[in-house]
mmCIF file of C-alpha atoms in Angstrom:
data_model
loop_
_atom_site.group_PDB
_atom_site.id
_atom_site.type_symbol
_atom_site.label_atom_id
_atom_site.label_comp_id
_atom_site.label_asym_id
_atom_site.label_seq_id
_atom_site.Cartn_x
_atom_site.Cartn_y
_atom_site.Cartn_z
ATOM 1 C CA SER A 14 71.886 163.080 36.935
ATOM 2 C CA GLN A 15 70.827 160.458 39.414
ATOM 3 C CA GLN A 16 69.889 161.582 42.892
ATOM 4 C CA GLY A 17 70.554 158.359 44.746
ATOM 5 C CA GLU A 18 74.080 157.108 45.158
ATOM 6 C CA GLU A 19 74.663 153.602 46.476
ATOM 7 C CA ASP A 20 77.737 152.509 48.326
ATOM 8 C CA PRO A 21 79.560 150.221 47.808
ATOM 9 C CA GLN A 22 79.307 149.734 44.057
ATOM 10 C CA ALA A 23 80.018 146.025 44.507
ATOM 11 C CA LEU A 24 80.036 143.667 47.480
ATOM 12 C CA SER A 25 81.151 140.037 47.713
ATOM 13 C CA ILE A 26 80.379 138.015 50.846
ATOM 14 C CA GLN A 27 80.047 134.419 52.027
ATOM 15 C CA GLU A 28 76.687 132.775 52.497
ATOM 16 C CA GLY A 29 75.429 133.368 56.024
ATOM 17 C CA GLU A 30 77.113 136.743 56.409
ATOM 18 C CA ASN A 31 75.244 140.033 56.595
ATOM 19 C CA ALA A 32 75.294 142.519 53.728
ATOM 20 C CA THR A 33 74.934 146.248 54.231
ATOM 21 C CA MET A 34 74.332 148.717 51.435
ATOM 22 C CA ASN A 35 74.082 152.460 51.788
ATOM 23 C CA CYS A 36 72.263 155.109 49.800
ATOM 24 C CA SER A 37 72.585 158.878 49.843
ATOM 25 C CA TYR A 38 70.292 161.403 48.223
ATOM 26 C CA LYS A 39 70.253 165.139 47.705
ATOM 27 C CA THR A 40 66.838 166.704 48.269
ATOM 28 C CA SER A 41 63.804 166.384 50.514
ATOM 29 C CA ILE A 42 61.892 163.197 49.819
ATOM 30 C CA ASN A 43 58.425 161.709 50.299
ATOM 31 C CA ASN A 44 59.717 158.199 50.594
ATOM 32 C CA LEU A 45 62.672 155.966 49.783
ATOM 33 C CA GLN A 46 62.381 152.539 48.228
ATOM 34 C CA TRP A 47 64.738 149.620 47.764
ATOM 35 C CA TYR A 48 64.569 147.293 44.768
ATOM 36 C CA ARG A 49 66.363 144.120 43.659
ATOM 37 C CA GLN A 50 67.204 143.249 40.074
ATOM 38 C CA ASN A 51 68.404 139.869 38.848
ATOM 39 C CA SER A 52 70.443 139.656 35.642
ATOM 40 C CA GLY A 53 69.082 142.778 33.938
ATOM 41 C CA ARG A 54 65.451 141.760 34.291
ATOM 42 C CA GLY A 55 62.611 143.685 35.919
ATOM 43 C CA LEU A 56 63.035 145.212 39.346
ATOM 44 C CA VAL A 57 61.376 143.715 42.391
ATOM 45 C CA HIS A 58 60.175 146.045 45.127
ATOM 46 C CA LEU A 59 61.641 145.124 48.512
ATOM 47 C CA ILE A 60 60.607 147.802 50.965
ATOM 48 C CA LEU A 61 59.348 151.397 51.142
ATOM 49 C CA ILE A 62 60.154 153.708 54.035
ATOM 50 C CA ARG A 63 58.412 157.049 54.425
ATOM 51 C CA SER A 64 60.180 160.253 55.333
ATOM 52 C CA ASN A 65 58.666 160.220 58.835
ATOM 53 C CA GLU A 66 59.875 156.677 59.533
ATOM 54 C CA ARG A 67 63.338 155.789 60.831
ATOM 55 C CA GLU A 68 63.462 152.014 60.559
ATOM 56 C CA LYS A 69 61.511 149.270 58.858
ATOM 57 C CA HIS A 70 61.800 145.475 58.773
ATOM 58 C CA SER A 71 60.646 142.849 56.303
ATOM 59 C CA GLY A 72 61.831 139.294 56.860
ATOM 60 C CA ARG A 73 65.634 139.310 56.629
ATOM 61 C CA LEU A 74 65.663 142.939 55.459
ATOM 62 C CA ARG A 75 66.163 145.965 57.667
ATOM 63 C CA VAL A 76 66.066 149.484 56.278
ATOM 64 C CA THR A 77 66.981 152.660 58.109
ATOM 65 C CA LEU A 78 66.443 156.254 57.045
ATOM 66 C CA ASP A 79 68.245 159.315 58.362
ATOM 67 C CA THR A 80 66.660 162.383 56.788
ATOM 68 C CA SER A 81 69.102 164.739 58.530
ATOM 69 C CA LYS A 82 71.990 163.024 56.730
ATOM 70 C CA LYS A 83 69.920 162.277 53.627
ATOM 71 C CA SER A 84 70.943 158.650 53.770
ATOM 72 C CA SER A 85 69.502 155.167 54.053
ATOM 73 C CA SER A 86 70.894 151.701 54.581
ATOM 74 C CA LEU A 87 69.681 148.249 53.629
ATOM 75 C CA LEU A 88 70.803 145.311 55.750
ATOM 76 C CA ILE A 89 70.302 141.753 54.533
ATOM 77 C CA THR A 90 70.899 139.291 57.341
ATOM 78 C CA ALA A 91 72.031 135.679 56.953
ATOM 79 C CA SER A 92 72.572 136.101 53.213
ATOM 80 C CA ARG A 93 71.932 133.294 50.736
ATOM 81 C CA ALA A 94 73.311 132.606 47.282
ATOM 82 C CA ALA A 95 69.857 133.517 45.938
ATOM 83 C CA ASP A 96 70.378 137.080 47.256
ATOM 84 C CA THR A 97 72.970 137.614 44.519
ATOM 85 C CA ALA A 98 71.587 140.552 42.535
ATOM 86 C CA SER A 99 71.843 144.298 42.031
ATOM 87 C CA TYR A 100 70.167 146.437 44.672
ATOM 88 C CA PHE A 101 68.903 149.951 43.982
ATOM 89 C CA CYS A 102 67.592 152.697 46.168
ATOM 90 C CA ALA A 103 64.991 154.993 44.681
ATOM 91 C CA THR A 104 63.615 158.272 45.948
ATOM 92 C CA VAL A 105 60.467 160.250 45.278
ATOM 93 C CA TYR A 106 61.234 163.850 46.107
ATOM 94 C CA THR A 107 58.775 166.061 47.900
ATOM 95 C CA GLY A 108 56.141 167.496 45.583
ATOM 96 C CA GLY A 109 57.138 165.337 42.639
ATOM 97 C CA PHE A 110 56.102 162.121 41.003
ATOM 98 C CA LYS A 111 59.219 160.748 39.429
ATOM 99 C CA THR A 112 61.245 158.051 41.118
ATOM 100 C CA ILE A 113 64.987 158.581 40.865
ATOM 101 C CA PHE A 114 67.250 155.554 41.045
ATOM 102 C CA GLY A 115 70.867 155.299 42.002
ATOM 103 C CA ALA A 116 73.445 153.288 40.065
ATOM 104 C CA GLY A 117 73.047 150.282 42.356
ATOM 105 C CA THR A 118 75.126 147.937 44.487
ATOM 106 C CA ARG A 119 76.052 144.616 42.941
ATOM 107 C CA LEU A 120 75.923 141.935 45.614
ATOM 108 C CA PHE A 121 77.543 138.544 45.119
ATOM 109 C CA VAL A 122 76.928 135.889 47.756
ATOM 110 C CA LYS A 123 79.279 132.930 47.554
ATOM 111 C CA ALA A 124 77.936 129.529 48.545
ATOM 112 C CA ASP B 12 46.774 138.117 39.426
ATOM 113 C CA ALA B 13 48.891 139.172 36.461
ATOM 114 C CA GLY B 14 51.646 141.629 37.146
ATOM 115 C CA VAL B 15 52.948 144.161 34.654
ATOM 116 C CA THR B 16 53.162 142.844 31.105
ATOM 117 C CA GLN B 17 55.493 144.363 28.536
ATOM 118 C CA SER B 18 55.800 143.594 24.847
ATOM 119 C CA PRO B 19 57.830 142.779 22.942
ATOM 120 C CA THR B 20 60.599 141.275 25.085
ATOM 121 C CA HIS B 21 63.324 141.925 22.533
ATOM 122 C CA LEU B 22 63.534 144.209 19.535
ATOM 123 C CA ILE B 23 66.177 145.104 16.974
ATOM 124 C CA LYS B 24 65.785 148.322 15.008
ATOM 125 C CA THR B 25 67.877 150.347 12.592
ATOM 126 C CA ARG B 26 69.041 153.911 13.246
ATOM 127 C CA GLY B 27 66.404 156.429 12.193
ATOM 128 C CA GLN B 28 63.491 154.050 12.598
ATOM 129 C CA GLN B 29 60.621 154.419 15.030
ATOM 130 C CA VAL B 30 59.580 151.962 17.738
ATOM 131 C CA THR B 31 56.529 151.438 19.940
ATOM 132 C CA LEU B 32 56.722 149.543 23.215
ATOM 133 C CA ARG B 33 53.640 148.429 25.113
ATOM 134 C CA CYS B 34 52.764 147.965 28.766
ATOM 135 C CA SER B 35 49.771 146.563 30.608
ATOM 136 C CA PRO B 36 49.760 147.558 34.275
ATOM 137 C CA LYS B 37 49.006 145.337 37.197
ATOM 138 C CA SER B 38 45.314 144.921 37.880
ATOM 139 C CA GLY B 39 44.068 147.748 40.088
ATOM 140 C CA HIS B 40 46.922 150.111 39.212
ATOM 141 C CA ASP B 41 46.176 153.397 37.461
ATOM 142 C CA THR B 42 49.623 154.992 37.107
ATOM 143 C CA VAL B 43 52.303 153.965 34.631
ATOM 144 C CA SER B 44 55.922 155.086 34.575
ATOM 145 C CA TRP B 45 58.557 154.343 31.952
ATOM 146 C CA TYR B 46 62.287 153.985 32.545
ATOM 147 C CA GLN B 47 65.359 153.502 30.400
ATOM 148 C CA GLN B 48 68.147 151.369 31.822
ATOM 149 C CA ALA B 49 71.527 151.260 30.146
ATOM 150 C CA LEU B 50 73.827 148.343 30.863
ATOM 151 C CA GLY B 51 75.352 148.607 34.327
ATOM 152 C CA GLN B 52 73.311 151.687 35.251
ATOM 153 C CA GLY B 53 70.232 152.394 37.301
ATOM 154 C CA PRO B 54 66.882 153.052 35.615
ATOM 155 C CA GLN B 55 66.390 156.599 34.318
ATOM 156 C CA PHE B 56 62.896 158.068 34.580
ATOM 157 C CA ILE B 57 61.383 158.916 31.190
ATOM 158 C CA PHE B 58 57.843 159.962 32.143
ATOM 159 C CA GLN B 59 54.764 159.052 34.152
ATOM 160 C CA TYR B 60 51.160 158.806 33.011
ATOM 161 C CA TYR B 61 48.077 159.207 35.146
ATOM 162 C CA GLU B 62 44.498 159.705 33.964
ATOM 163 C CA GLU B 63 45.732 159.544 30.364
ATOM 164 C CA GLU B 64 47.973 162.567 30.881
ATOM 165 C CA GLU B 65 51.746 162.863 31.106
ATOM 166 C CA ARG B 66 52.196 164.416 34.511
ATOM 167 C CA GLN B 67 55.952 164.444 34.876
ATOM 168 C CA ARG B 68 58.838 163.984 32.483
ATOM 169 C CA GLY B 69 62.509 163.252 32.947
ATOM 170 C CA ASN B 70 65.425 164.602 30.901
ATOM 171 C CA PHE B 71 64.577 162.923 27.639
ATOM 172 C CA PRO B 72 64.156 164.598 24.240
ATOM 173 C CA ASP B 73 60.844 164.985 22.464
ATOM 174 C CA ARG B 74 61.693 161.927 20.374
ATOM 175 C CA PHE B 75 60.361 160.015 23.362
ATOM 176 C CA SER B 76 56.605 160.216 23.651
ATOM 177 C CA GLY B 77 53.910 158.163 25.242
ATOM 178 C CA HIS B 78 50.273 157.526 25.679
ATOM 179 C CA GLN B 79 47.969 156.057 28.285
ATOM 180 C CA PHE B 80 44.679 154.488 27.303
ATOM 181 C CA PRO B 81 41.388 154.437 29.238
ATOM 182 C CA ASN B 82 42.147 150.893 30.424
ATOM 183 C CA TYR B 83 45.407 152.276 31.951
ATOM 184 C CA SER B 84 47.676 150.459 29.497
ATOM 185 C CA SER B 85 50.428 152.540 27.992
ATOM 186 C CA GLU B 86 52.738 152.896 25.017
ATOM 187 C CA LEU B 87 56.195 154.363 24.714
ATOM 188 C CA ASN B 88 57.173 155.674 21.293
ATOM 189 C CA VAL B 89 60.682 156.587 20.262
ATOM 190 C CA ASN B 90 61.268 158.325 16.922
ATOM 191 C CA ALA B 91 64.465 158.742 14.910
ATOM 192 C CA LEU B 92 66.287 156.034 16.837
ATOM 193 C CA LEU B 93 69.924 156.557 17.755
ATOM 194 C CA LEU B 94 72.499 153.947 18.681
ATOM 195 C CA GLY B 95 72.452 155.400 22.191
ATOM 196 C CA ASP B 96 68.793 154.465 22.580
ATOM 197 C CA SER B 97 69.846 150.834 22.925
ATOM 198 C CA ALA B 98 68.788 149.857 26.443
ATOM 199 C CA LEU B 99 66.340 147.932 28.578
ATOM 200 C CA TYR B 100 63.027 149.803 28.739
ATOM 201 C CA LEU B 101 61.066 149.174 31.884
ATOM 202 C CA CYS B 102 57.457 149.903 32.644
ATOM 203 C CA ALA B 103 56.270 150.223 36.230
ATOM 204 C CA SER B 104 52.757 150.573 37.553
ATOM 205 C CA SER B 105 51.319 151.736 40.852
ATOM 206 C CA VAL B 106 48.270 153.289 42.369
ATOM 207 C CA ASP B 107 48.356 157.063 42.500
ATOM 208 C CA ARG B 108 50.328 158.458 45.440
ATOM 209 C CA VAL B 109 52.345 155.292 45.627
ATOM 210 C CA LYS B 110 52.286 153.791 49.084
ATOM 211 C CA GLU B 111 53.685 150.344 48.509
ATOM 212 C CA GLY B 112 56.203 150.779 45.743
ATOM 213 C CA TYR B 113 56.075 150.116 42.041
ATOM 214 C CA THR B 114 55.494 146.852 40.238
ATOM 215 C CA PHE B 115 57.871 146.467 37.314
ATOM 216 C CA GLY B 116 57.537 144.497 34.127
ATOM 217 C CA SER B 117 60.393 142.356 32.812
ATOM 218 C CA GLY B 118 61.283 145.010 30.256
ATOM 219 C CA THR B 119 61.856 145.297 26.544
ATOM 220 C CA ARG B 120 65.451 144.962 25.374
ATOM 221 C CA LEU B 121 65.890 147.389 22.457
ATOM 222 C CA THR B 122 68.957 147.140 20.265
ATOM 223 C CA VAL B 123 69.563 149.847 17.672
ATOM 224 C CA VAL B 124 72.006 148.946 14.917
#
């Protein structure tokens, strides 16, 4: 079973709006990563946040991590049509090596 | 700087056959992980190779096996193919103790008929 669960499963917004996606996980982690995937191709790494970090920024992306709630959120500000993609959170649990992905949030940004 | 290269890009096989997928990691990376992604799902971890050894495995049967070569490239082998093995197979590379995330290849689309 997958550890990460993204919410919502799908999101449709207008260009210029902000998009927020949430991720929950079940066990203690080393780090949490967010990836983007366009049209069933390879995944692109967006951002990695370590378990001792609470917030991280990269361009229009903002990621938060709440280890007490075992949850993370990804905020994309001022969205563009090119942001249309599936977004996945992925966790590496403490003491392990495998990266566990959630089922993803499908984001559609309308121009 | 080449990223992760996977071959072939598409493959059609018949039930019961065997298949080998190949992956060349990004330059400077020494760890290779393989994932299976069914349509509409997130990637499922198959296994990870480091120093030519499988060091962790996901919930996949022994029909799935792999290898890592001294140049860090890797192969994924699947025996006795089932229809349910049809999926996108993704290879990802990183340096050990990943600090900056994985670099993924574009995947191999396997169709079993």
